[in-house]
């Protein structure tokens, strides 16, 4: 109930979830203090016809109480803006070290900052800002970033489509990142599109990082427990030239 217009209606400048094409960063966070309460974290994608770019501008949340509406649930808070009019990247969340609360992490798109919000039984606190001089910026390729946590929450991994991947230690009690390790993409780029890699995943045991690189042609594995993570890189898959019915690799 009351779930209409979540994220707002689409128009010439704002796009809803389905039209944005950005799936990462939209997710539901369950509250352990009350199994009926869920937070939907979401964002609007702003299309600037002058700059010919797209980017997230508003960080929002909606709150759902599943105990209402005869157990079908009701949106009790909708499209609440946490931050507005900033360019930011795809966000992610991880459970707090206390096992109850959650951290919601939002990297800035064009500046060396990370923003974090703390979700508790009292509501959402923040934003708290952390400056990171190691966070490189490519203003010509903005908005093609991905951030994820390792399953155990000890590593925060930030991916940039042209500049590489950064692996951080993450403190689940303070919400801060530290000890960045930069993993650059292999060069030269094998195609003219300008994007070297696209996406990554971490193994269920939180030990191995898998990065797709070289225009989707390779998957490289890194050992996150190694003394030298960068040196542990091992190519585990190479594209064999197969093209499926849709015409893509």
GROMACS .gro file of C-alpha atoms in nm:
model
  249
    1UNK     CA    1   0.000   0.000   0.000
    2UNK     CA    2   0.119   0.356  -0.082
    3UNK     CA    3   0.394   0.213  -0.302
    4UNK     CA    4   0.315   0.424  -0.607
    5UNK     CA    5   0.560   0.690  -0.733
    6UNK     CA    6   0.850   0.555  -0.528
    7UNK     CA    7   1.153   0.732  -0.675
    8UNK     CA    8   0.916   0.984  -0.832
    9UNK     CA    9   0.763   1.000  -1.180
   10UNK     CA   10   0.989   1.010  -1.487
   11UNK     CA   11   1.012   1.321  -1.699
   12UNK     CA   12   1.259   1.500  -1.925
   13UNK     CA   13   1.519   1.533  -1.651
   14UNK     CA   14   1.448   1.260  -1.395
   15UNK     CA   15   1.428   0.888  -1.465
   16UNK     CA   16   1.272   0.621  -1.251
   17UNK     CA   17   1.442   0.292  -1.159
   18UNK     CA   18   1.347   0.101  -1.473
   19UNK     CA   19   1.448   0.379  -1.711
   20UNK     CA   20   1.774   0.466  -1.541
   21UNK     CA   21   1.958   0.147  -1.638
   22UNK     CA   22   2.138   0.157  -1.301
   23UNK     CA   23   2.050  -0.146  -1.094
   24UNK     CA   24   2.334  -0.138  -0.840
   25UNK     CA   25   2.260   0.092  -0.549
   26UNK     CA   26   1.888   0.014  -0.524
   27UNK     CA   27   1.833  -0.234  -0.244
   28UNK     CA   28   1.625  -0.327   0.060
   29UNK     CA   29   1.769  -0.336   0.411
   30UNK     CA   30   1.586  -0.545   0.676
   31UNK     CA   31   1.583  -0.421   1.035
   32UNK     CA   32   1.682  -0.683   1.292
   33UNK     CA   33   1.512  -0.493   1.577
   34UNK     CA   34   1.173  -0.535   1.402
   35UNK     CA   35   1.128  -0.796   1.130
   36UNK     CA   36   0.837  -0.595   0.985
   37UNK     CA   37   1.049  -0.288   0.906
   38UNK     CA   38   1.246  -0.248   0.582
   39UNK     CA   39   1.434   0.046   0.432
   40UNK     CA   40   1.444   0.084   0.055
   41UNK     CA   41   1.753   0.284  -0.044
   42UNK     CA   42   1.721   0.444  -0.385
   43UNK     CA   43   1.838   0.731  -0.605
   44UNK     CA   44   1.733   0.938  -0.899
   45UNK     CA   45   1.931   0.952  -1.220
   46UNK     CA   46   1.957   1.304  -1.357
   47UNK     CA   47   1.991   1.350  -1.731
   48UNK     CA   48   2.163   1.677  -1.818
   49UNK     CA   49   2.093   1.757  -2.187
   50UNK     CA   50   2.354   2.032  -2.186
   51UNK     CA   51   2.642   1.828  -2.045
   52UNK     CA   52   2.518   1.514  -2.224
   53UNK     CA   53   2.580   1.312  -1.909
   54UNK     CA   54   2.382   1.118  -1.658
   55UNK     CA   55   2.447   1.089  -1.290
   56UNK     CA   56   2.287   1.031  -0.953
   57UNK     CA   57   2.190   1.352  -0.773
   58UNK     CA   58   1.949   1.266  -0.487
   59UNK     CA   59   2.010   1.000  -0.222
   60UNK     CA   60   1.674   0.886  -0.089
   61UNK     CA   61   1.504   0.622   0.121
   62UNK     CA   62   1.154   0.485   0.169
   63UNK     CA   63   1.042   0.292   0.478
   64UNK     CA   64   0.806  -0.007   0.468
   65UNK     CA   65   0.611  -0.156   0.759
   66UNK     CA   66   0.493  -0.508   0.670
   67UNK     CA   67   0.271  -0.532   0.980
   68UNK     CA   68   0.023  -0.288   0.823
   69UNK     CA   69  -0.242  -0.337   0.555
   70UNK     CA   70  -0.340  -0.682   0.685
   71UNK     CA   71   0.015  -0.808   0.654
   72UNK     CA   72   0.063  -0.688   0.295
   73UNK     CA   73   0.268  -0.390   0.410
   74UNK     CA   74   0.253  -0.015   0.367
   75UNK     CA   75   0.510   0.248   0.270
   76UNK     CA   76   0.510   0.473   0.578
   77UNK     CA   77   0.786   0.708   0.460
   78UNK     CA   78   0.846   0.772   0.091
   79UNK     CA   79   1.113   0.945  -0.119
   80UNK     CA   80   1.283   1.103   0.183
   81UNK     CA   81   1.596   1.286   0.064
   82UNK     CA   82   1.914   1.222   0.264
   83UNK     CA   83   2.144   1.425   0.037
   84UNK     CA   84   2.061   1.629  -0.271
   85UNK     CA   85   2.226   1.799  -0.566
   86UNK     CA   86   2.552   1.606  -0.561
   87UNK     CA   87   2.701   1.366  -0.814
   88UNK     CA   88   2.760   1.028  -0.657
   89UNK     CA   89   2.828   0.672  -0.757
   90UNK     CA   90   2.653   0.340  -0.703
   91UNK     CA   91   2.613   0.282  -0.333
   92UNK     CA   92   2.625  -0.027  -0.112
   93UNK     CA   93   2.547  -0.136   0.242
   94UNK     CA   94   2.685  -0.368   0.509
   95UNK     CA   95   2.578  -0.468   0.858
   96UNK     CA   96   2.736  -0.276   1.148
   97UNK     CA   97   2.981  -0.454   1.376
   98UNK     CA   98   2.714  -0.463   1.650
   99UNK     CA   99   2.508  -0.701   1.434
  100UNK     CA  100   2.200  -0.478   1.452
  101UNK     CA  101   2.262  -0.155   1.262
  102UNK     CA  102   2.369  -0.097   0.901
  103UNK     CA  103   2.620   0.121   0.717
  104UNK     CA  104   2.514   0.273   0.387
  105UNK     CA  105   2.817   0.392   0.184
  106UNK     CA  106   2.799   0.641  -0.103
  107UNK     CA  107   3.115   0.739  -0.301
  108UNK     CA  108   3.123   1.083  -0.463
  109UNK     CA  109   3.146   1.069  -0.841
  110UNK     CA  110   3.385   1.356  -0.910
  111UNK     CA  111   3.551   1.425  -0.573
  112UNK     CA  112   3.774   1.216  -0.341
  113UNK     CA  113   3.507   1.164  -0.075
  114UNK     CA  114   3.302   0.880   0.065
  115UNK     CA  115   2.977   0.950   0.249
  116UNK     CA  116   2.831   0.708   0.502
  117UNK     CA  117   2.497   0.683   0.677
  118UNK     CA  118   2.421   0.480   0.989
  119UNK     CA  119   2.082   0.308   0.997
  120UNK     CA  120   1.964   0.236   1.354
  121UNK     CA  121   1.632   0.179   1.536
  122UNK     CA  122   1.620   0.557   1.584
  123UNK     CA  123   1.638   0.622   1.208
  124UNK     CA  124   1.910   0.718   0.961
  125UNK     CA  125   2.203   0.927   1.087
  126UNK     CA  126   2.449   1.117   0.868
  127UNK     CA  127   2.593   1.189   0.625
  128UNK     CA  128   2.941   1.145   0.766
  129UNK     CA  129   3.218   1.241   0.526
  130UNK     CA  130   3.556   1.073   0.474
  131UNK     CA  131   3.823   1.228   0.253
  132UNK     CA  132   4.035   0.981   0.057
  133UNK     CA  133   4.328   1.129  -0.140
  134UNK     CA  134   4.385   0.789  -0.302
  135UNK     CA  135   4.047   0.794  -0.476
  136UNK     CA  136   4.142   0.888  -0.832
  137UNK     CA  137   3.894   1.079  -1.045
  138UNK     CA  138   3.836   1.056  -1.420
  139UNK     CA  139   3.597   1.340  -1.501
  140UNK     CA  140   3.558   1.220  -1.862
  141UNK     CA  141   3.425   0.880  -1.756
  142UNK     CA  142   3.213   0.969  -1.456
  143UNK     CA  143   2.932   0.755  -1.321
  144UNK     CA  144   3.069   0.417  -1.431
  145UNK     CA  145   3.165   0.295  -1.087
  146UNK     CA  146   3.069  -0.002  -0.871
  147UNK     CA  147   3.119  -0.050  -0.497
  148UNK     CA  148   3.069  -0.369  -0.298
  149UNK     CA  149   3.162  -0.527   0.033
  150UNK     CA  150   3.316  -0.866   0.079
  151UNK     CA  151   3.066  -1.110   0.234
  152UNK     CA  152   3.236  -1.087   0.575
  153UNK     CA  153   3.225  -0.705   0.560
  154UNK     CA  154   3.597  -0.666   0.619
  155UNK     CA  155   3.680  -0.533   0.271
  156UNK     CA  156   3.526  -0.242   0.083
  157UNK     CA  157   3.601  -0.263  -0.289
  158UNK     CA  158   3.558   0.031  -0.522
  159UNK     CA  159   3.574  -0.019  -0.899
  160UNK     CA  160   3.627   0.242  -1.171
  161UNK     CA  161   3.580   0.136  -1.533
  162UNK     CA  162   3.901   0.301  -1.658
  163UNK     CA  163   4.121   0.363  -1.354
  164UNK     CA  164   4.108   0.022  -1.189
  165UNK     CA  165   3.999  -0.121  -0.856
  166UNK     CA  166   4.070  -0.011  -0.499
  167UNK     CA  167   4.059  -0.262  -0.214
  168UNK     CA  168   4.016  -0.111   0.133
  169UNK     CA  169   4.002  -0.246   0.484
  170UNK     CA  170   3.663  -0.159   0.632
  171UNK     CA  171   3.590  -0.095   0.999
  172UNK     CA  172   3.233  -0.213   1.060
  173UNK     CA  173   3.221  -0.023   1.390
  174UNK     CA  174   3.330   0.323   1.264
  175UNK     CA  175   3.224   0.287   0.900
  176UNK     CA  176   3.562   0.414   0.778
  177UNK     CA  177   3.787   0.279   0.502
  178UNK     CA  178   4.166   0.248   0.530
  179UNK     CA  179   4.478   0.091   0.378
  180UNK     CA  180   4.384   0.125   0.009
  181UNK     CA  181   4.542  -0.108  -0.245
  182UNK     CA  182   4.514  -0.006  -0.611
  183UNK     CA  183   4.477  -0.277  -0.876
  184UNK     CA  184   4.519  -0.118  -1.221
  185UNK     CA  185   4.368  -0.278  -1.529
  186UNK     CA  186   4.600  -0.446  -1.782
  187UNK     CA  187   4.702  -0.226  -2.075
  188UNK     CA  188   4.678  -0.148  -2.358
  189UNK     CA  189   4.302  -0.137  -2.411
  190UNK     CA  190   4.212  -0.393  -2.680
  191UNK     CA  191   3.927  -0.188  -2.825
  192UNK     CA  192   3.829   0.173  -2.896
  193UNK     CA  193   3.540   0.201  -2.652
  194UNK     CA  194   3.760   0.339  -2.375
  195UNK     CA  195   3.641   0.098  -2.102
  196UNK     CA  196   3.890  -0.154  -1.975
  197UNK     CA  197   3.690  -0.361  -1.727
  198UNK     CA  198   3.337  -0.401  -1.613
  199UNK     CA  199   3.229  -0.535  -1.275
  200UNK     CA  200   3.375  -0.768  -1.015
  201UNK     CA  201   3.269  -1.018  -0.751
  202UNK     CA  202   3.411  -1.159  -0.427
  203UNK     CA  203   3.403  -1.530  -0.346
  204UNK     CA  204   3.158  -1.647  -0.075
  205UNK     CA  205   3.446  -1.711   0.166
  206UNK     CA  206   3.565  -1.347   0.114
  207UNK     CA  207   3.912  -1.459   0.005
  208UNK     CA  208   3.916  -1.415  -0.373
  209UNK     CA  209   3.839  -1.111  -0.581
  210UNK     CA  210   3.739  -1.168  -0.944
  211UNK     CA  211   3.764  -0.875  -1.187
  212UNK     CA  212   3.636  -0.872  -1.544
  213UNK     CA  213   3.887  -0.679  -1.757
  214UNK     CA  214   4.003  -0.611  -2.113
  215UNK     CA  215   3.663  -0.545  -2.266
  216UNK     CA  216   3.503  -0.854  -2.110
  217UNK     CA  217   3.781  -1.078  -2.246
  218UNK     CA  218   3.949  -1.186  -1.920
  219UNK     CA  219   3.868  -1.269  -1.560
  220UNK     CA  220   4.153  -1.217  -1.315
  221UNK     CA  221   4.157  -1.360  -0.963
  222UNK     CA  222   4.327  -1.185  -0.669
  223UNK     CA  223   4.389  -1.335  -0.327
  224UNK     CA  224   4.266  -1.083  -0.065
  225UNK     CA  225   4.455  -1.270   0.208
  226UNK     CA  226   4.790  -1.255   0.028
  227UNK     CA  227   5.072  -1.037   0.163
  228UNK     CA  228   5.092  -0.879  -0.183
  229UNK     CA  229   4.739  -0.873  -0.327
  230UNK     CA  230   4.847  -0.714  -0.654
  231UNK     CA  231   5.115  -0.979  -0.716
  232UNK     CA  232   4.863  -1.259  -0.653
  233UNK     CA  233   4.677  -1.178  -0.978
  234UNK     CA  234   4.600  -1.489  -1.183
  235UNK     CA  235   4.408  -1.503  -1.512
  236UNK     CA  236   4.145  -1.775  -1.461
  237UNK     CA  237   3.937  -1.725  -1.776
  238UNK     CA  238   3.992  -1.589  -2.127
  239UNK     CA  239   3.719  -1.513  -2.382
  240UNK     CA  240   3.709  -1.782  -2.653
  241UNK     CA  241   3.530  -1.578  -2.919
  242UNK     CA  242   3.183  -1.727  -2.868
  243UNK     CA  243   2.894  -1.492  -2.949
  244UNK     CA  244   2.542  -1.575  -2.828
  245UNK     CA  245   2.219  -1.510  -3.015
  246UNK     CA  246   2.197  -1.149  -2.900
  247UNK     CA  247   2.521  -1.066  -3.078
  248UNK     CA  248   2.724  -1.009  -2.762
  249UNK     CA  249   3.010  -1.198  -2.604
   0.00000   0.00000   0.00000
